[in-house]
PDB file of C-alpha atoms in Angstrom:
ATOM      1  CA  MET A1446      12.826  -4.790   1.957  1.00 61.00           C
ATOM      2  CA  ARG A1447      11.976  -2.478  -0.959  1.00 71.00           C
ATOM      3  CA  VAL A1448      12.794  -3.623  -4.491  1.00 75.00           C
ATOM      4  CA  THR A1449      10.702  -1.071  -6.421  1.00 79.00           C
ATOM      5  CA  PRO A1450      11.938   2.546  -6.764  1.00 73.00           C
ATOM      6  CA  LEU A1451      10.669   5.238  -4.394  1.00 80.00           C
ATOM      7  CA  GLY A1452       8.556   7.966  -5.952  1.00 81.00           C
ATOM      8  CA  ILE A1453       7.857   6.054  -9.177  1.00 85.00           C
ATOM      9  CA  GLY A1454       4.574   4.260  -9.760  1.00 87.00           C
ATOM     10  CA  THR A1455       5.064   0.489 -10.006  1.00 92.00           C
ATOM     11  CA  TYR A1456       2.240  -1.710 -11.257  1.00 93.00           C
ATOM     12  CA  THR A1457       1.417  -5.257 -12.272  1.00 93.00           C
ATOM     13  CA  TYR A1458      -1.143  -6.786 -14.595  1.00 91.00           C
ATOM     14  CA  GLN A1459      -3.804  -9.008 -13.026  1.00 89.00           C
ATOM     15  CA  ASP A1460      -3.288 -12.770 -12.735  1.00 91.00           C
ATOM     16  CA  VAL A1461       0.419 -12.828 -13.662  1.00 95.00           C
ATOM     17  CA  LEU A1462       1.995 -14.209 -10.463  1.00 95.00           C
ATOM     18  CA  LEU A1463       3.831 -17.443 -11.320  1.00 96.00           C
ATOM     19  CA  ARG A1464       5.579 -20.129  -9.272  1.00 97.00           C
ATOM     20  CA  THR A1465       8.203 -22.017 -11.265  1.00 97.00           C
ATOM     21  CA  VAL A1466       9.061 -25.681 -10.762  1.00 96.00           C
ATOM     22  CA  SER A1467      12.047 -24.616  -8.635  1.00 97.00           C
ATOM     23  CA  GLY A1468       9.661 -22.962  -6.161  1.00 96.00           C
ATOM     24  CA  ARG A1469      10.664 -19.415  -7.140  1.00 97.00           C
ATOM     25  CA  ILE A1470       7.818 -16.893  -7.372  1.00 97.00           C
ATOM     26  CA  ILE A1471       7.895 -14.667 -10.470  1.00 98.00           C
ATOM     27  CA  LEU A1472       6.073 -11.319 -10.458  1.00 97.00           C
ATOM     28  CA  PRO A1473       6.404  -9.258 -13.675  1.00 97.00           C
ATOM     29  CA  VAL A1474       5.897  -5.524 -13.048  1.00 97.00           C
ATOM     30  CA  TYR A1475       6.274  -2.205 -14.847  1.00 96.00           C
ATOM     31  CA  VAL A1476       7.073   1.376 -13.867  1.00 95.00           C
ATOM     32  CA  SER A1477       5.331   4.465 -15.249  1.00 92.00           C
ATOM     33  CA  LEU A1478       7.235   7.723 -15.770  1.00 90.00           C
ATOM     34  CA  GLY A1479       6.395  11.228 -16.909  1.00 89.00           C
ATOM     35  CA  GLN A1480       3.713  13.893 -16.789  1.00 86.00           C
ATOM     36  CA  SER A1481       0.007  13.222 -17.206  1.00 82.00           C
ATOM     37  CA  THR A1482      -0.844  15.827 -19.843  1.00 81.00           C
ATOM     38  CA  GLY A1483      -0.461  15.522 -23.589  1.00 79.00           C
ATOM     39  CA  PRO A1484       1.489  17.781 -25.990  1.00 82.00           C
ATOM     40  CA  ASN A1485       1.175  21.502 -25.159  1.00 83.00           C
ATOM     41  CA  ASP A1486      -0.355  20.526 -21.796  1.00 85.00           C
ATOM     42  CA  VAL A1487      -3.570  19.427 -23.489  1.00 79.00           C
ATOM     43  CA  LYS A1488      -5.768  16.885 -21.734  1.00 77.00           C
ATOM     44  CA  PRO A1489      -5.289  13.434 -23.350  1.00 71.00           C
ATOM     45  CA  ALA A1490      -7.933  12.662 -25.947  1.00 67.00           C
ATOM     46  CA  ALA A1491     -10.566   9.976 -25.421  1.00 68.00           C
ATOM     47  CA  SER A1492     -10.964   7.133 -27.894  1.00 68.00           C
ATOM     48  CA  GLY A1493     -14.298   7.112 -29.704  1.00 70.00           C
ATOM     49  CA  LYS A1494     -16.127   8.062 -32.886  1.00 71.00           C
ATOM     50  CA  LEU A1495     -18.735  10.458 -34.260  1.00 75.00           C
ATOM     51  CA  VAL A1496     -22.362   9.320 -33.933  1.00 79.00           C
ATOM     52  CA  ASN A1497     -24.926  11.635 -35.542  1.00 84.00           C
ATOM     53  CA  GLY A1498     -22.414  14.468 -35.360  1.00 84.00           C
ATOM     54  CA  GLN A1499     -21.661  13.903 -31.662  1.00 81.00           C
ATOM     55  CA  TRP A1500     -18.390  12.531 -30.263  1.00 76.00           C
ATOM     56  CA  VAL A1501     -19.087   9.347 -28.293  1.00 76.00           C
ATOM     57  CA  SER A1502     -16.477   7.550 -26.206  1.00 73.00           C
ATOM     58  CA  THR A1503     -16.208   3.866 -27.112  1.00 67.00           C
ATOM     59  CA  ALA A1504     -13.762   2.774 -24.419  1.00 65.00           C
ATOM     60  CA  ALA A1505     -12.778   3.429 -20.831  1.00 63.00           C
ATOM     61  CA  HIS A1506      -9.124   3.656 -21.897  1.00 65.00           C
ATOM     62  CA  PHE A1507      -7.686   6.944 -23.086  1.00 67.00           C
ATOM     63  CA  PHE A1508      -4.370   8.128 -24.495  1.00 71.00           C
ATOM     64  CA  ASP A1509      -1.628   7.552 -21.919  1.00 78.00           C
ATOM     65  CA  PRO A1510       1.285  10.017 -22.218  1.00 83.00           C
ATOM     66  CA  HIS A1511       3.526   8.177 -19.744  1.00 87.00           C
ATOM     67  CA  PHE A1512       6.616   6.147 -20.592  1.00 92.00           C
ATOM     68  CA  SER A1513       6.844   2.716 -19.013  1.00 95.00           C
ATOM     69  CA  ALA A1514       9.408  -0.070 -18.683  1.00 96.00           C
ATOM     70  CA  SER A1515       9.130  -3.613 -17.338  1.00 97.00           C
ATOM     71  CA  TYR A1516      11.100  -6.001 -15.161  1.00 97.00           C
ATOM     72  CA  VAL A1517      10.612  -9.012 -12.879  1.00 97.00           C
ATOM     73  CA  CYS A1518      10.612  -9.315  -9.077  1.00 96.00           C
ATOM     74  CA  TYR A1519      11.218 -12.686  -7.432  1.00 97.00           C
ATOM     75  CA  PRO A1520      11.804 -14.313  -4.014  1.00 95.00           C
ATOM     76  CA  ASP A1521      13.164 -17.777  -3.261  1.00 95.00           C
ATOM     77  CA  ASP A1522      11.717 -17.888   0.264  1.00 94.00           C
ATOM     78  CA  ASP A1523       7.953 -17.793  -0.350  1.00 93.00           C
ATOM     79  CA  GLY A1524       7.849 -14.008  -0.526  1.00 92.00           C
ATOM     80  CA  ARG A1525       9.767 -12.979   2.588  1.00 92.00           C
ATOM     81  CA  THR A1526      12.620 -11.255   0.703  1.00 93.00           C
ATOM     82  CA  TRP A1527      12.456 -10.038  -2.885  1.00 94.00           C
ATOM     83  CA  GLN A1528      14.985  -9.328  -5.618  1.00 94.00           C
ATOM     84  CA  ARG A1529      14.605  -7.830  -9.080  1.00 94.00           C
ATOM     85  CA  SER A1530      15.934  -8.982 -12.443  1.00 96.00           C
ATOM     86  CA  ARG A1531      19.626  -8.125 -12.709  1.00 95.00           C
ATOM     87  CA  ASP A1532      19.944  -6.709 -16.225  1.00 95.00           C
ATOM     88  CA  GLY A1533      17.694  -3.658 -16.074  1.00 94.00           C
ATOM     89  CA  GLU A1534      14.247  -2.780 -17.330  1.00 96.00           C
ATOM     90  CA  LEU A1535      12.856  -4.165 -20.576  1.00 97.00           C
ATOM     91  CA  ILE A1536      12.182  -1.571 -23.267  1.00 96.00           C
ATOM     92  CA  ILE A1537      12.023  -1.987 -27.044  1.00 95.00           C
ATOM     93  CA  LEU A1538      15.288  -0.728 -28.542  1.00 92.00           C
ATOM     94  CA  MET A1539      14.624   0.186 -32.169  1.00 88.00           C
ATOM     95  CA  ASP A1540      18.119   0.981 -33.486  1.00 86.00           C
ATOM     96  CA  TRP A1541      21.634   2.118 -32.576  1.00 85.00           C
ATOM     97  CA  ASN A1542      20.448   5.744 -32.415  1.00 82.00           C
ATOM     98  CA  VAL A1543      18.732   4.900 -29.125  1.00 77.00           C
ATOM     99  CA  SER A1544      15.216   5.108 -30.506  1.00 89.00           C
ATOM    100  CA  TYR A1545      13.012   3.109 -28.181  1.00 90.00           C
ATOM    101  CA  ARG A1546       9.402   2.357 -27.262  1.00 94.00           C
ATOM    102  CA  TYR A1547       7.662   1.738 -23.970  1.00 94.00           C
ATOM    103  CA  THR A1548       6.548  -1.599 -22.531  1.00 96.00           C
ATOM    104  CA  ASP A1549       4.040  -2.432 -19.829  1.00 95.00           C
ATOM    105  CA  GLU A1550       1.681  -5.105 -18.453  1.00 95.00           C
ATOM    106  CA  PRO A1551       4.084  -8.048 -18.909  1.00 97.00           C
ATOM    107  CA  THR A1552       3.017 -11.662 -18.411  1.00 97.00           C
ATOM    108  CA  VAL A1553       5.330 -14.672 -17.968  1.00 98.00           C
ATOM    109  CA  THR A1554       5.110 -18.446 -18.292  1.00 97.00           C
ATOM    110  CA  GLU A1555       7.617 -21.251 -17.671  1.00 97.00           C
ATOM    111  CA  VAL A1556       8.197 -23.157 -20.919  1.00 96.00           C
ATOM    112  CA  THR A1557      10.692 -25.680 -19.514  1.00 96.00           C
ATOM    113  CA  PRO A1558      12.295 -25.736 -16.041  1.00 97.00           C
ATOM    114  CA  GLY A1559      14.114 -22.416 -15.587  1.00 97.00           C
ATOM    115  CA  ARG A1560      13.293 -21.189 -19.108  1.00 97.00           C
ATOM    116  CA  LEU A1561      10.704 -18.405 -19.057  1.00 97.00           C
ATOM    117  CA  LEU A1562       8.834 -16.596 -21.830  1.00 97.00           C
ATOM    118  CA  MET A1563       7.480 -13.065 -21.390  1.00 97.00           C
ATOM    119  CA  PHE A1564       4.779 -11.425 -23.516  1.00 96.00           C
ATOM    120  CA  ILE A1565       4.564  -7.660 -23.219  1.00 96.00           C
ATOM    121  CA  ARG A1566       2.270  -4.812 -24.215  1.00 94.00           C
ATOM    122  CA  ASN A1567       3.530  -2.068 -26.531  1.00 93.00           C
ATOM    123  CA  GLU A1568       2.382   0.365 -29.228  1.00 90.00           C
ATOM    124  CA  LEU A1569       3.986  -1.188 -32.317  1.00 91.00           C
ATOM    125  CA  GLY A1570       1.146  -3.414 -33.536  1.00 88.00           C
ATOM    126  CA  ARG A1571       2.693  -6.745 -32.498  1.00 90.00           C
ATOM    127  CA  VAL A1572       2.953  -8.777 -29.324  1.00 92.00           C
ATOM    128  CA  PHE A1573       6.621  -8.612 -28.253  1.00 94.00           C
ATOM    129  CA  GLN A1574       8.439 -11.347 -26.342  1.00 95.00           C
ATOM    130  CA  ALA A1575      11.597 -11.877 -24.280  1.00 96.00           C
ATOM    131  CA  TRP A1576      13.264 -15.036 -22.956  1.00 96.00           C
ATOM    132  CA  SER A1577      14.986 -15.836 -19.673  1.00 97.00           C
ATOM    133  CA  GLU A1578      17.290 -18.859 -19.426  1.00 97.00           C
ATOM    134  CA  ASP A1579      18.009 -18.426 -15.694  1.00 98.00           C
ATOM    135  CA  ASN A1580      14.598 -18.499 -14.020  1.00 98.00           C
ATOM    136  CA  GLY A1581      13.878 -14.789 -14.483  1.00 98.00           C
ATOM    137  CA  GLU A1582      17.159 -13.220 -13.352  1.00 98.00           C
ATOM    138  CA  THR A1583      18.149 -11.898 -16.804  1.00 98.00           C
ATOM    139  CA  TRP A1584      16.221 -11.438 -20.047  1.00 98.00           C
ATOM    140  CA  SER A1585      16.884 -11.257 -23.769  1.00 96.00           C
ATOM    141  CA  ARG A1586      16.159  -8.127 -25.764  1.00 95.00           C
ATOM    142  CA  LEU A1587      12.491  -7.866 -26.691  1.00 95.00           C
ATOM    143  CA  GLN A1588      11.613  -9.039 -30.200  1.00 94.00           C
ATOM    144  CA  PRO A1589       8.300  -8.949 -32.107  1.00 93.00           C
ATOM    145  CA  THR A1590       6.241 -12.084 -32.511  1.00 91.00           C
ATOM    146  CA  SER A1591       4.083 -12.600 -35.597  1.00 87.00           C
ATOM    147  CA  LEU A1592       0.913 -11.902 -33.601  1.00 89.00           C
ATOM    148  CA  ALA A1593      -0.756  -8.684 -34.761  1.00 86.00           C
ATOM    149  CA  SER A1594      -2.002  -6.834 -31.693  1.00 88.00           C
ATOM    150  CA  SER A1595      -3.839  -3.771 -30.477  1.00 85.00           C
ATOM    151  CA  THR A1596      -2.135  -1.606 -27.860  1.00 86.00           C
ATOM    152  CA  VAL A1597      -3.357  -3.983 -25.173  1.00 87.00           C
ATOM    153  CA  PRO A1598      -1.955  -6.622 -22.807  1.00 91.00           C
ATOM    154  CA  ALA A1599      -1.784 -10.305 -23.704  1.00 94.00           C
ATOM    155  CA  GLN A1600      -1.714 -13.458 -21.602  1.00 95.00           C
ATOM    156  CA  ILE A1601       0.581 -16.459 -22.109  1.00 95.00           C
ATOM    157  CA  ARG A1602       0.156 -19.789 -20.302  1.00 95.00           C
ATOM    158  CA  THR A1603       1.765 -23.230 -20.381  1.00 95.00           C
ATOM    159  CA  LEU A1604      -0.891 -25.940 -20.595  1.00 95.00           C
ATOM    160  CA  THR A1605      -0.657 -29.281 -18.816  1.00 94.00           C
ATOM    161  CA  ASN A1606       0.423 -30.965 -22.081  1.00 93.00           C
ATOM    162  CA  GLY A1607       3.329 -28.518 -22.475  1.00 93.00           C
ATOM    163  CA  HIS A1608       1.761 -26.468 -25.265  1.00 93.00           C
ATOM    164  CA  LEU A1609       1.620 -22.677 -24.923  1.00 94.00           C
ATOM    165  CA  LEU A1610      -1.660 -20.764 -25.062  1.00 94.00           C
ATOM    166  CA  ALA A1611      -1.658 -17.072 -26.004  1.00 94.00           C
ATOM    167  CA  VAL A1612      -4.730 -14.835 -25.700  1.00 93.00           C
ATOM    168  CA  TRP A1613      -4.732 -11.236 -26.917  1.00 91.00           C
ATOM    169  CA  ASN A1614      -6.723  -8.519 -28.748  1.00 89.00           C
ATOM    170  CA  GLN A1615      -6.410  -7.178 -32.261  1.00 85.00           C
ATOM    171  CA  GLU A1616      -8.338  -5.021 -34.699  1.00 79.00           C
ATOM    172  CA  SER A1617      -8.015  -4.120 -38.366  1.00 78.00           C
ATOM    173  CA  GLU A1618      -7.256  -0.680 -39.785  1.00 79.00           C
ATOM    174  CA  GLU A1619     -10.889  -0.370 -40.862  1.00 83.00           C
ATOM    175  CA  GLU A1620     -12.140  -1.223 -37.371  1.00 78.00           C
ATOM    176  CA  ILE A1621      -9.856   1.431 -35.890  1.00 72.00           C
ATOM    177  CA  LYS A1622     -11.209   4.034 -38.337  1.00 75.00           C
ATOM    178  CA  GLN A1623     -14.735   3.114 -37.232  1.00 74.00           C
ATOM    179  CA  GLY A1624     -13.811   3.775 -33.604  1.00 67.00           C
ATOM    180  CA  TYR A1625     -13.764   0.188 -32.379  1.00 71.00           C
ATOM    181  CA  ASN A1626     -11.349  -0.633 -29.594  1.00 69.00           C
ATOM    182  CA  ARG A1627     -10.126  -4.076 -28.449  1.00 73.00           C
ATOM    183  CA  THR A1628     -12.747  -5.636 -30.669  1.00 73.00           C
ATOM    184  CA  ARG A1629     -11.366  -9.098 -31.412  1.00 83.00           C
ATOM    185  CA  ILE A1630     -10.280 -11.594 -28.771  1.00 87.00           C
ATOM    186  CA  SER A1631      -7.814 -13.985 -30.396  1.00 89.00           C
ATOM    187  CA  SER A1632      -6.017 -17.100 -29.227  1.00 91.00           C
ATOM    188  CA  ALA A1633      -3.188 -19.247 -30.564  1.00 91.00           C
ATOM    189  CA  ILE A1634      -1.479 -22.471 -29.521  1.00 91.00           C
ATOM    190  CA  SER A1635       2.265 -23.129 -29.812  1.00 91.00           C
ATOM    191  CA  ARG A1636       3.206 -26.797 -29.927  1.00 88.00           C
ATOM    192  CA  ASN A1637       6.970 -26.283 -30.124  1.00 86.00           C
ATOM    193  CA  GLY A1638       7.746 -24.237 -27.037  1.00 84.00           C
ATOM    194  CA  GLY A1639       7.162 -20.795 -28.503  1.00 80.00           C
ATOM    195  CA  SER A1640       9.641 -21.122 -31.366  1.00 67.00           C
ATOM    196  CA  VAL A1641       8.754 -19.650 -34.739  1.00 50.00           C
ATOM    197  CA  GLY A1642       6.308 -21.920 -36.507  1.00 40.00           C
ATOM    198  CA  VAL A1643       2.722 -22.264 -37.654  1.00 38.00           C
ATOM    199  CA  PHE A1644      -0.081 -22.970 -35.206  1.00 43.00           C
ATOM    200  CA  PRO A1645      -3.864 -23.145 -35.341  1.00 44.00           C
ATOM    201  CA  GLU A1646      -5.751 -20.087 -34.197  1.00 46.00           C
ATOM    202  CA  ARG A1647      -9.343 -19.576 -33.189  1.00 45.00           C
ATOM    203  CA  ARG A1648     -10.618 -16.025 -33.112  1.00 45.00           C
ATOM    204  CA  ILE A1649     -13.666 -14.843 -31.212  1.00 43.00           C
ATOM    205  CA  HIS A1650     -14.957 -11.648 -32.778  1.00 44.00           C
ATOM    206  CA  ALA A1651     -17.535  -9.555 -30.945  1.00 43.00           C
ATOM    207  CA  ARG A1652     -18.163  -5.853 -31.236  1.00 41.00           C
ATOM    208  CA  ARG A1653     -20.839  -3.332 -30.344  1.00 39.00           C
ATOM    209  CA  ASP A1654     -21.447   0.097 -31.783  1.00 35.00           C
ATOM    210  CA  ALA A1655     -20.945   3.257 -29.745  1.00 33.00           C
ATOM    211  CA  CYS A1656     -24.623   3.464 -28.801  1.00 32.00           C
ATOM    212  CA  GLY A1657     -24.544  -0.027 -27.313  1.00 35.00           C
ATOM    213  CA  THR A1658     -26.646  -1.685 -30.016  1.00 30.00           C
ATOM    214  CA  GLY A1659     -26.099  -3.850 -33.034  1.00 32.00           C
ATOM    215  CA  ALA A1660     -23.718  -6.445 -31.611  1.00 31.00           C
ATOM    216  CA  ASP A1661     -22.511  -9.168 -33.916  1.00 32.00           C
ATOM    217  CA  SER A1662     -20.191 -12.083 -33.347  1.00 30.00           C
ATOM    218  CA  SER A1663     -18.469 -14.706 -35.430  1.00 33.00           C
ATOM    219  CA  SER A1664     -15.552 -17.087 -35.202  1.00 33.00           C
ATOM    220  CA  THR A1665     -13.013 -17.978 -37.854  1.00 33.00           C
ATOM    221  CA  SER A1666     -10.207 -20.467 -38.068  1.00 33.00           C
ATOM    222  CA  GLY A1667      -6.793 -19.708 -39.475  1.00 33.00           C
ATOM    223  CA  ARG A1668      -3.110 -20.380 -38.974  1.00 33.00           C
ATOM    224  CA  VAL A1669      -0.720 -17.874 -37.466  1.00 33.00           C
ATOM    225  CA  PRO A1670       2.928 -18.048 -36.406  1.00 34.00           C
ATOM    226  CA  LEU A1671       3.733 -17.525 -32.727  1.00 36.00           C
TER     227      LEU A1671
END
């Protein structure tokens, strides 16, 4: 039984398969649409910086010209037959003029029985989230969290004590100008089920210059809303 569309690439982020307390398996996925070249059919540019007058790539990830949208697949019979979320793909709707942004690499956790929280990658500088109140069958519109983020995936998990753990990447404007990419691994704990509030954060900061030398690392403590 096929639940993903024919002829369209469908992908999933690693380590996102979830079994809820009801026994349902949740698999968040995303589809990728469009051509592979950039504007005017130019090859997508690589991320990097100038070192002694030479352009040096600082990451394995390059500009991706595709549009992507996310949804959830789920079975209730240990994977023998699959269905997909009933209310369409998740994209970020910006306004009533149908301005929208892509989403991909979603991750899901169960906050309370049947109530799921999704974190999702996008290009808008924040981790975005959506809620499901029916065990993944339908989802709210995506909304930004207060977590500043690079254009990278995040992970969200429910700990054994019921708190939520988020792990993601971020970088400052100055770090971007210097050519750094995905330079700061950050984490935050929510103690009230993902509602808006203030939570302790521990950041792990490690970066290396484009020539592979001069690494430095530090950790700071702060408080961020989740």
